Coordinates of C-alpha atoms in Angstrom, one line a residue:
M1 CA 0.0 0.0 0.0
I2 CA 1.4 3.5 -0.9
R3 CA 0.5 6.5 1.1
S4 CA 1.7 10.1 1.3
L5 CA 3.1 11.4 4.5
T6 CA 1.4 14.6 5.8
A7 CA 1.1 16.2 9.2
A8 CA -2.4 14.8 9.4
T9 CA -1.3 11.3 8.7
S10 CA 1.7 11.1 10.9
A11 CA 1.2 7.4 11.5
A12 CA 1.8 6.6 7.8
L13 CA 5.2 6.1 6.2
V14 CA 6.3 7.6 2.9
L15 CA 6.3 5.1 0.1
A16 CA 7.2 5.4 -3.5
S17 CA 6.6 3.6 -6.8
L18 CA 10.2 2.7 -7.2
A19 CA 11.7 -0.1 -9.3
H20 CA 12.4 -3.1 -7.0
A21 CA 14.4 -6.2 -7.6
E22 CA 12.3 -9.2 -8.4
M23 CA 11.1 -11.2 -5.4
P24 CA 12.2 -14.8 -5.3
A25 CA 9.7 -17.3 -6.6
S26 CA 10.6 -19.8 -3.8
Y27 CA 13.3 -20.8 -1.3
S28 CA 15.0 -24.1 -0.6
H29 CA 16.9 -24.8 2.6
L30 CA 20.5 -26.1 3.1
I31 CA 21.7 -26.9 6.6
Y32 CA 25.3 -25.8 7.2
A33 CA 25.9 -26.9 10.8
R34 CA 24.0 -28.3 13.7
Q35 CA 25.0 -27.5 17.3
N36 CA 24.0 -30.0 19.9
F37 CA 25.2 -31.6 23.1
A38 CA 27.4 -34.6 22.4
A39 CA 25.2 -36.8 24.6
N40 CA 21.9 -35.8 22.9
P41 CA 20.3 -38.0 20.2
G42 CA 21.6 -37.3 16.7
G43 CA 24.8 -35.5 17.9
A44 CA 26.1 -32.5 16.0
Y45 CA 26.8 -31.8 12.3
N46 CA 29.9 -30.2 10.8
L47 CA 31.2 -29.3 14.2
P48 CA 32.0 -31.2 17.4
G49 CA 29.4 -31.8 20.1
N50 CA 29.0 -29.3 23.0
Y51 CA 29.8 -26.2 20.8
F52 CA 27.1 -23.5 20.7
N53 CA 26.9 -20.1 19.0
S54 CA 24.7 -18.5 21.8
G55 CA 22.3 -16.9 19.3
D56 CA 24.8 -14.9 17.3
T57 CA 23.7 -13.9 13.8
P58 CA 25.5 -16.0 11.1
A59 CA 27.4 -13.9 8.5
L60 CA 26.7 -14.7 4.9
N61 CA 28.4 -13.5 1.6
D62 CA 27.5 -13.8 -2.0
L63 CA 29.5 -17.0 -2.4
G64 CA 27.2 -18.7 0.0
Q65 CA 30.0 -18.8 2.7
V66 CA 28.9 -18.6 6.4
T67 CA 30.8 -17.7 9.6
F68 CA 29.8 -17.5 13.2
K69 CA 31.2 -17.6 16.7
L70 CA 31.0 -20.6 19.0
S71 CA 31.5 -21.3 22.7
V72 CA 32.2 -24.7 24.1
T73 CA 30.7 -26.1 27.3
T74 CA 33.7 -28.3 28.0
G75 CA 36.4 -25.5 27.7
A76 CA 37.3 -21.9 28.5
F77 CA 38.0 -20.9 24.9
Q78 CA 35.8 -19.7 22.1
S79 CA 35.9 -20.5 18.4
I80 CA 35.1 -19.3 14.8
W81 CA 33.3 -21.6 12.4
F82 CA 33.6 -21.2 8.6
G83 CA 31.6 -23.2 6.0
E84 CA 30.4 -23.1 2.3
P85 CA 28.5 -25.2 -0.2
N86 CA 30.2 -28.2 -1.8
M87 CA 30.9 -28.1 -5.5
G88 CA 27.5 -29.3 -6.5
G89 CA 25.7 -27.1 -3.9
T90 CA 24.0 -30.2 -2.5
A91 CA 25.5 -30.0 1.0
A92 CA 27.6 -27.7 3.1
V93 CA 31.2 -28.4 4.2
G94 CA 32.9 -26.5 7.1
G95 CA 34.3 -26.6 10.5
I96 CA 36.1 -24.7 13.3
V97 CA 38.9 -22.6 11.8
Y98 CA 40.1 -20.7 14.9
N99 CA 40.3 -21.3 18.7
S100 CA 41.0 -18.4 21.1
A101 CA 43.2 -18.4 24.1
N102 CA 41.5 -19.5 27.3
D103 CA 39.1 -16.9 28.9
A104 CA 39.1 -14.7 25.8
F105 CA 35.8 -13.3 24.5
L106 CA 35.1 -13.2 20.8
G107 CA 32.5 -10.9 19.2
S108 CA 30.2 -11.5 16.2
T109 CA 31.8 -12.2 12.8
S110 CA 31.7 -10.3 9.5
L111 CA 32.5 -11.8 6.1
N112 CA 33.4 -10.2 2.7
E113 CA 33.5 -11.4 -0.9
Q114 CA 37.2 -12.2 -0.6
S115 CA 36.4 -14.9 2.0
R116 CA 37.9 -12.8 4.8
C117 CA 36.3 -12.9 8.2
V118 CA 36.8 -10.5 11.1
W119 CA 35.7 -10.4 14.7
D120 CA 36.7 -8.6 17.9
T121 CA 38.7 -10.2 20.7
T122 CA 39.0 -9.0 24.3
F123 CA 40.1 -10.4 27.7
T124 CA 43.3 -11.8 26.2
S125 CA 47.0 -10.8 26.0
Q126 CA 46.4 -9.1 22.6
N127 CA 43.0 -7.5 22.3
G128 CA 41.7 -6.1 19.0
V129 CA 40.2 -7.1 15.7
Y130 CA 41.2 -10.6 14.5
L131 CA 41.1 -11.9 10.9
Y132 CA 40.6 -15.3 9.3
T133 CA 41.3 -15.8 5.5
R134 CA 40.1 -18.9 3.7
S135 CA 43.0 -18.7 1.2
S136 CA 45.5 -19.2 4.0
G137 CA 43.4 -21.1 6.4
V138 CA 44.9 -19.1 9.2
G139 CA 43.2 -16.8 11.8
G140 CA 44.9 -14.4 14.2
F141 CA 45.5 -10.9 15.4
F142 CA 44.8 -8.2 12.7
F143 CA 45.0 -4.7 14.4
N144 CA 44.1 -2.8 17.5
R145 CA 43.8 0.8 16.2
P146 CA 43.0 3.5 16.8
L147 CA 45.5 4.4 19.5
G148 CA 43.8 4.4 22.9
A149 CA 41.0 2.1 22.0
S150 CA 40.0 -0.6 24.5
G151 CA 37.1 -2.1 22.6
W152 CA 36.2 -2.8 18.9
S153 CA 32.6 -3.8 18.8
S154 CA 30.7 -5.0 15.7
P155 CA 33.7 -5.0 13.3
Q156 CA 32.6 -5.4 9.6
I157 CA 35.0 -6.0 6.8
N158 CA 34.0 -4.6 3.4
N159 CA 35.2 -5.7 -0.1
N160 CA 37.9 -3.0 0.0
G161 CA 39.5 -4.7 3.0
L162 CA 38.6 -1.8 5.3
V163 CA 37.0 -2.6 8.7
G164 CA 34.3 -0.4 10.2
F165 CA 33.4 -0.7 13.9
R166 CA 32.6 1.1 17.1
A167 CA 35.7 1.9 19.0
N168 CA 35.5 2.3 22.8
F169 CA 37.8 4.6 24.7
A170 CA 37.7 3.7 28.4
G171 CA 36.5 6.6 30.5
S172 CA 35.7 8.8 27.4
G173 CA 33.1 7.2 25.1
Q174 CA 32.8 5.7 21.7
A175 CA 33.4 6.5 18.0
W176 CA 32.4 5.0 14.7
V177 CA 35.6 4.5 12.8
N178 CA 37.1 2.5 9.9
H179 CA 40.6 1.2 9.7
N180 CA 42.7 0.6 6.6
S181 CA 45.3 -2.0 7.4
M182 CA 47.2 -1.4 4.2
T183 CA 47.8 2.3 5.0
N184 CA 47.4 2.0 8.8
I185 CA 45.0 5.0 8.6
T186 CA 42.0 5.1 10.9
S187 CA 39.1 7.5 9.8
F188 CA 36.6 8.8 12.4
H189 CA 33.1 8.9 11.0
A190 CA 31.4 10.0 14.2
S191 CA 32.3 10.4 17.8
E192 CA 30.4 10.7 21.1
V193 CA 30.8 14.0 23.0
G194 CA 33.1 12.3 25.5
V195 CA 35.6 11.6 22.7
D196 CA 35.1 14.9 20.8
S197 CA 33.8 17.8 22.8
T198 CA 32.3 19.4 19.7
S199 CA 30.2 16.4 18.9
P200 CA 26.4 16.7 19.1
Y201 CA 26.0 13.0 20.0
S202 CA 25.8 11.6 23.5
F203 CA 25.6 7.9 22.3
L204 CA 26.3 5.9 19.2
F205 CA 24.5 2.6 18.8
T206 CA 25.5 -0.5 16.8
P207 CA 27.0 0.6 13.4
S208 CA 26.6 -0.9 9.9
F209 CA 29.5 -0.5 7.4
N210 CA 29.2 -0.8 3.6
N211 CA 31.5 -1.1 0.5
A212 CA 31.4 2.7 -0.1
N213 CA 33.2 3.1 3.2
Q214 CA 30.2 4.6 4.9
I215 CA 28.9 3.9 8.4
A216 CA 25.2 4.1 9.3
G217 CA 23.4 3.8 12.6
K218 CA 21.2 5.3 15.3
V219 CA 22.7 8.3 17.1
R220 CA 21.4 10.0 20.2
R221 CA 21.8 13.8 20.5
G222 CA 22.8 15.4 23.7
G223 CA 25.7 16.5 25.9
A224 CA 27.8 14.4 28.3
G225 CA 25.6 12.1 30.3
Q226 CA 22.4 12.9 28.3
T227 CA 21.8 9.4 27.1
G228 CA 18.2 8.8 28.3
E229 CA 15.4 7.6 25.9
S230 CA 13.8 11.1 25.9
Q231 CA 16.9 12.5 24.1
P232 CA 16.5 13.1 20.3
D233 CA 17.4 10.1 18.1
E234 CA 18.3 10.0 14.5
I235 CA 19.4 7.5 11.9
R236 CA 22.3 8.8 9.8
V237 CA 24.8 7.7 7.2
F238 CA 28.4 9.0 7.9
N239 CA 31.2 9.4 5.4
A240 CA 34.8 8.9 6.4
D241 CA 35.3 12.7 6.5
G242 CA 32.7 13.1 9.2
S243 CA 29.9 14.5 6.9
S244 CA 26.6 12.8 7.2
I245 CA 23.2 12.3 5.6
L246 CA 20.0 12.3 7.7
I247 CA 17.8 9.3 7.1
A248 CA 15.2 9.6 9.8
Q249 CA 14.4 11.3 13.1
D250 CA 12.2 10.2 16.0
R251 CA 9.6 12.6 17.5
D252 CA 12.0 13.8 20.2
A253 CA 14.1 15.2 17.4
N254 CA 11.2 16.2 15.1
P255 CA 7.6 16.5 16.5
S256 CA 6.1 15.8 13.1
S257 CA 8.0 12.6 12.5
P258 CA 6.0 9.4 12.0
Y259 CA 8.6 7.5 14.1
A260 CA 8.1 7.3 17.9
R261 CA 11.4 5.4 18.4
F262 CA 14.0 3.3 16.6
D263 CA 15.4 -0.1 17.4
N264 CA 19.2 0.0 18.1
S265 CA 20.6 -1.7 15.0
V266 CA 20.3 -1.0 11.2
S267 CA 21.5 -2.4 7.9
L268 CA 23.3 -0.2 5.4
R269 CA 23.3 -0.9 1.6
D270 CA 26.2 0.1 -0.7
D271 CA 24.1 2.9 -2.2
G272 CA 23.3 4.6 1.1
W273 CA 19.8 3.2 1.7
V274 CA 19.2 2.0 5.3
A275 CA 16.9 -0.6 6.7
F276 CA 15.6 -0.1 10.2
T277 CA 12.9 -1.1 12.6
T278 CA 10.7 1.5 14.2
N279 CA 7.7 2.1 16.5
L280 CA 5.3 4.4 14.6
F281 CA 3.4 7.2 16.1
P282 CA 0.8 6.8 17.5
F283 CA 1.8 3.2 18.3
S284 CA -1.9 2.2 18.7
A285 CA -2.5 3.0 15.1
G286 CA 0.9 2.6 13.5
G287 CA 2.4 -0.4 15.4
R288 CA 5.8 -1.5 14.4
A289 CA 7.4 -1.4 10.9
V290 CA 10.5 -2.4 9.0
V291 CA 11.5 0.6 6.8
L292 CA 14.0 1.0 4.0
S293 CA 15.0 4.7 3.4
N294 CA 17.6 6.9 1.8
G295 CA 16.4 10.0 3.7
A296 CA 14.2 11.4 0.8
T297 CA 12.1 8.3 0.1
S298 CA 11.0 5.6 2.5
I299 CA 9.6 2.2 1.7
T300 CA 7.6 0.2 4.2
I301 CA 8.8 -3.4 4.0
A302 CA 6.3 -4.7 6.7
Q303 CA 4.0 -3.0 9.2
T304 CA 2.1 -4.7 12.0
T305 CA -1.1 -2.6 11.6
A306 CA -1.3 -2.4 7.8
P307 CA -4.5 -3.7 6.2
G308 CA -4.1 -7.4 5.4
T309 CA -0.8 -7.6 7.3
Q310 CA 0.9 -10.9 7.7
V311 CA 3.0 -9.9 10.7
S312 CA 1.7 -9.3 14.3
N313 CA 5.0 -8.3 16.0
I314 CA 8.4 -7.5 14.6
E315 CA 11.2 -8.7 16.8
S316 CA 14.0 -6.6 18.0
F317 CA 16.8 -7.9 15.7
A318 CA 18.4 -5.8 13.0
P319 CA 16.8 -6.2 9.6
A320 CA 19.2 -7.2 6.8
A321 CA 19.1 -5.4 3.5
N322 CA 20.8 -6.4 0.2
N323 CA 21.7 -4.2 -2.8
N324 CA 18.8 -5.5 -4.9
G325 CA 15.9 -4.2 -2.9
L326 CA 15.2 -7.1 -0.5
V327 CA 15.1 -6.9 3.2
A328 CA 15.0 -9.9 5.6
F329 CA 13.9 -9.8 9.2
R330 CA 12.3 -11.7 12.1
A331 CA 8.7 -11.3 13.1
F332 CA 5.7 -13.2 14.4
D333 CA 2.9 -14.1 12.0
T334 CA -0.8 -13.5 12.8
S335 CA -1.0 -16.9 14.4
N336 CA 1.6 -15.8 16.9
L337 CA 4.3 -18.1 15.4
R338 CA 7.8 -16.8 14.9
A339 CA 9.0 -16.6 11.3
V340 CA 11.8 -15.3 9.1
W341 CA 10.6 -13.0 6.3
V342 CA 11.9 -11.3 3.2
G343 CA 10.2 -8.3 1.4
D344 CA 10.7 -5.5 -1.1
G345 CA 7.9 -3.1 -0.1
T346 CA 5.4 -4.6 -2.6
A347 CA 5.4 -8.3 -1.5
L348 CA 6.3 -10.2 1.6
M349 CA 7.4 -13.9 1.8
R350 CA 8.1 -16.1 4.7
I351 CA 11.3 -18.1 4.5
A352 CA 10.9 -20.3 7.6
T353 CA 8.2 -20.5 10.2
E354 CA 7.9 -22.1 13.6
H355 CA 6.9 -25.8 13.2
D356 CA 8.1 -26.0 9.6
I357 CA 9.8 -29.2 8.5
L358 CA 13.2 -28.7 6.9
P359 CA 15.8 -31.1 5.4
I360 CA 18.8 -31.7 7.7
D361 CA 21.7 -34.2 7.9
L362 CA 19.4 -36.6 9.9
G363 CA 16.7 -36.5 7.3
S364 CA 13.8 -34.1 8.2
A365 CA 13.5 -31.9 11.3
R366 CA 10.9 -29.6 12.7
I367 CA 11.7 -26.0 13.8
D368 CA 10.6 -26.4 17.4
Q369 CA 11.5 -26.4 21.0
N370 CA 10.8 -28.8 23.9
D371 CA 9.4 -25.8 25.8
S372 CA 8.3 -22.2 25.1
S373 CA 11.7 -20.9 24.3
P374 CA 12.1 -19.0 21.0
V375 CA 12.7 -21.3 18.0
F376 CA 15.0 -18.9 16.2
G377 CA 18.3 -17.6 17.6
G378 CA 19.9 -14.3 16.7
G379 CA 19.2 -12.2 13.7
V380 CA 19.3 -12.9 10.0
S381 CA 21.7 -12.1 7.1
I382 CA 21.0 -11.7 3.4
N383 CA 23.3 -11.6 0.4
N384 CA 22.9 -10.0 -3.0
N385 CA 21.5 -13.2 -4.4
G386 CA 18.6 -13.0 -2.0
D387 CA 19.8 -16.0 0.1
V388 CA 19.1 -15.7 3.8
A389 CA 21.1 -17.2 6.7
F390 CA 19.4 -18.0 10.1
N391 CA 19.6 -20.2 13.2
A392 CA 16.7 -22.5 14.2
A393 CA 16.1 -24.9 17.0
L394 CA 15.4 -28.5 15.8
T395 CA 13.5 -31.6 16.9
P396 CA 12.3 -34.8 15.3
P397 CA 9.1 -34.1 13.3
E398 CA 7.1 -36.3 15.5
N399 CA 8.5 -35.5 19.0
N400 CA 9.5 -32.1 20.1
Q401 CA 10.7 -33.4 23.5
I402 CA 13.9 -34.7 21.8
E403 CA 16.5 -32.0 21.1
W404 CA 18.4 -32.1 17.9
G405 CA 20.1 -28.9 18.7
T406 CA 20.2 -25.7 16.7
G407 CA 20.8 -25.7 12.9
T408 CA 22.4 -22.9 10.9
F409 CA 20.7 -22.7 7.6
V410 CA 20.9 -20.8 4.3
A411 CA 17.6 -20.4 2.6
R412 CA 18.5 -20.2 -1.1
A413 CA 16.5 -17.9 -3.3
H414 CA 15.1 -19.2 -6.6
F415 CA 13.8 -16.7 -9.1
P416 CA 11.3 -17.1 -12.0
V417 CA 13.1 -18.5 -15.0
P418 CA 13.9 -15.6 -17.3
A419 CA 13.0 -16.1 -20.9
C420 CA 15.8 -16.7 -23.4
P421 CA 14.2 -16.5 -26.9
G422 CA 15.9 -18.8 -29.4
D423 CA 17.5 -21.0 -26.8
A424 CA 16.5 -24.5 -28.0
N425 CA 19.1 -26.6 -26.2
G426 CA 18.8 -24.9 -22.8
D427 CA 22.3 -23.6 -22.4
R428 CA 21.1 -20.0 -22.0
S429 CA 23.0 -19.0 -25.2
V430 CA 21.7 -18.6 -28.7
G431 CA 23.7 -19.9 -31.7
L432 CA 24.7 -22.9 -33.8
A433 CA 23.8 -25.5 -31.1
D434 CA 20.2 -24.3 -31.2
I435 CA 20.1 -24.6 -35.1
A436 CA 21.5 -28.1 -34.7
M437 CA 18.7 -29.1 -32.3
I438 CA 16.0 -27.6 -34.6
I439 CA 17.4 -29.6 -37.5
Q440 CA 17.5 -32.7 -35.4
Q441 CA 13.7 -32.3 -34.6
W442 CA 12.8 -30.9 -38.0
G443 CA 9.1 -31.5 -38.9
Q444 CA 8.3 -33.0 -35.5
T445 CA 5.3 -32.1 -33.3
V446 CA 6.6 -31.5 -29.8
P447 CA 5.1 -30.1 -26.6
V448 CA 4.7 -26.4 -27.0
G449 CA 7.8 -24.4 -26.2
T450 CA 10.1 -27.4 -25.7
G451 CA 13.2 -28.4 -27.6
G452 CA 13.4 -26.9 -31.1
D453 CA 10.0 -25.3 -30.8
V454 CA 11.4 -21.9 -29.9
N455 CA 8.4 -20.0 -31.4
A456 CA 6.0 -22.1 -29.2
D457 CA 3.6 -23.2 -32.0
G458 CA 4.1 -26.9 -31.3
A459 CA 6.0 -27.7 -34.5
V460 CA 9.6 -27.5 -35.4
G461 CA 10.6 -25.9 -38.7
L462 CA 11.5 -22.6 -40.5
P463 CA 9.7 -20.3 -38.0
D464 CA 12.0 -21.6 -35.3
I465 CA 15.1 -21.0 -37.4
A466 CA 13.9 -17.4 -37.8
V467 CA 13.6 -16.9 -34.0
V468 CA 17.2 -18.2 -33.5
I469 CA 18.6 -15.9 -36.2
Q470 CA 16.7 -12.9 -34.8
N471 CA 18.3 -13.6 -31.3
W472 CA 21.7 -14.7 -32.6
A473 CA 24.5 -14.5 -30.0
L474 CA 22.1 -13.6 -27.2
E475 CA 23.5 -14.5 -23.8
C476 CA 20.9 -15.0 -21.1
P477 CA 21.4 -14.9 -17.3
P478 CA 22.1 -18.4 -15.9
L479 CA 19.4 -20.2 -14.0
R480 CA 19.8 -20.2 -10.3

């Protein structure tokens, strides 16, 4: 539904008739790993028993590779897991690639398209940001800049090899920065007033870093110590020179804003669009929504009070946006079941729902718990192919009192088959091979649109040759 935002309709969100990426036609699910106690039935998959990721969001890149952090119940160390599809894409292969020193704490992971994974490490002899590269198979200390930093939360590595994160300066405050390990230069995007006395921000929430070397997030305006919820909040995109673009304001910052408050985490696309979750004003009429905005135009991905809505409550985990118009998030459906969703502002599709049966290493499993605990753990990730990574608790389909642990899945997007006129042999390329197939089936009656019948009249002959010649050398996108 598209509605204009006016002062009289403050509960509505600005939408626009923009061109969106095509929604997937369907999803299939591939299990990457399954965490479980070693003593439980079924054991674990692609990792040892007794290792758990404590609900951390799995990182996912366009290659279908996944990373996440693990803790082990039988030791004092923590670990990093890395996995990817096998050559045929029929199964995932992976395992633990890094173990910390005893008593160290590892943060969440980030993964770029060069198969490089970063995370923060504290409570060890060498605190800082750590790096694992698939090409070397080695993980270890990366950097601990900027000087004076004592914490490096939410590090994210982009395709340029830069790492954006929230640096903590003990006794002063925090700053959003990016570090270039090649030049050893750290750029400050935004700082709290305790770090920079000229800053208008009293608190910086969890950042999101993109391939344009920008950082986005929720900022709270105010002086030193003014960090209460009544302070004005904004969502901004910051460049490395400290300049910024305003995306949205809450009503403490702008009394005419449709947004009563924002959740603490956002997702930044490479083109500067930001996905965020918000309580609308008034909440009784507007409810909660997932919004995608560039500051000038805002698209409602999902809203709990919209007519015909499929969602009843949007959970407080960061939405995940890709560069092709899709946003994934967690929310309850109208039957009060938890689910993972993807939408583009015109359509909404559920990827996995509580009680669904999914294929796993043991055969089939149900997304379920043996009690009332949430069935999904952590947030979700989405890549530019539309694939979505998530964690789900698993039980046998017929007995939810047996624990099969928690599975890390990638829901793989399948899009409608794009037409490829003149392609008789199905190789997504038009040329001599298609002429050969038409000649092979010359004069035959075949099912409409199959084989050499490229003009879809049910017969193979000269009209099909004409279609091939008309589309000669056409290269069509591969099927996925």
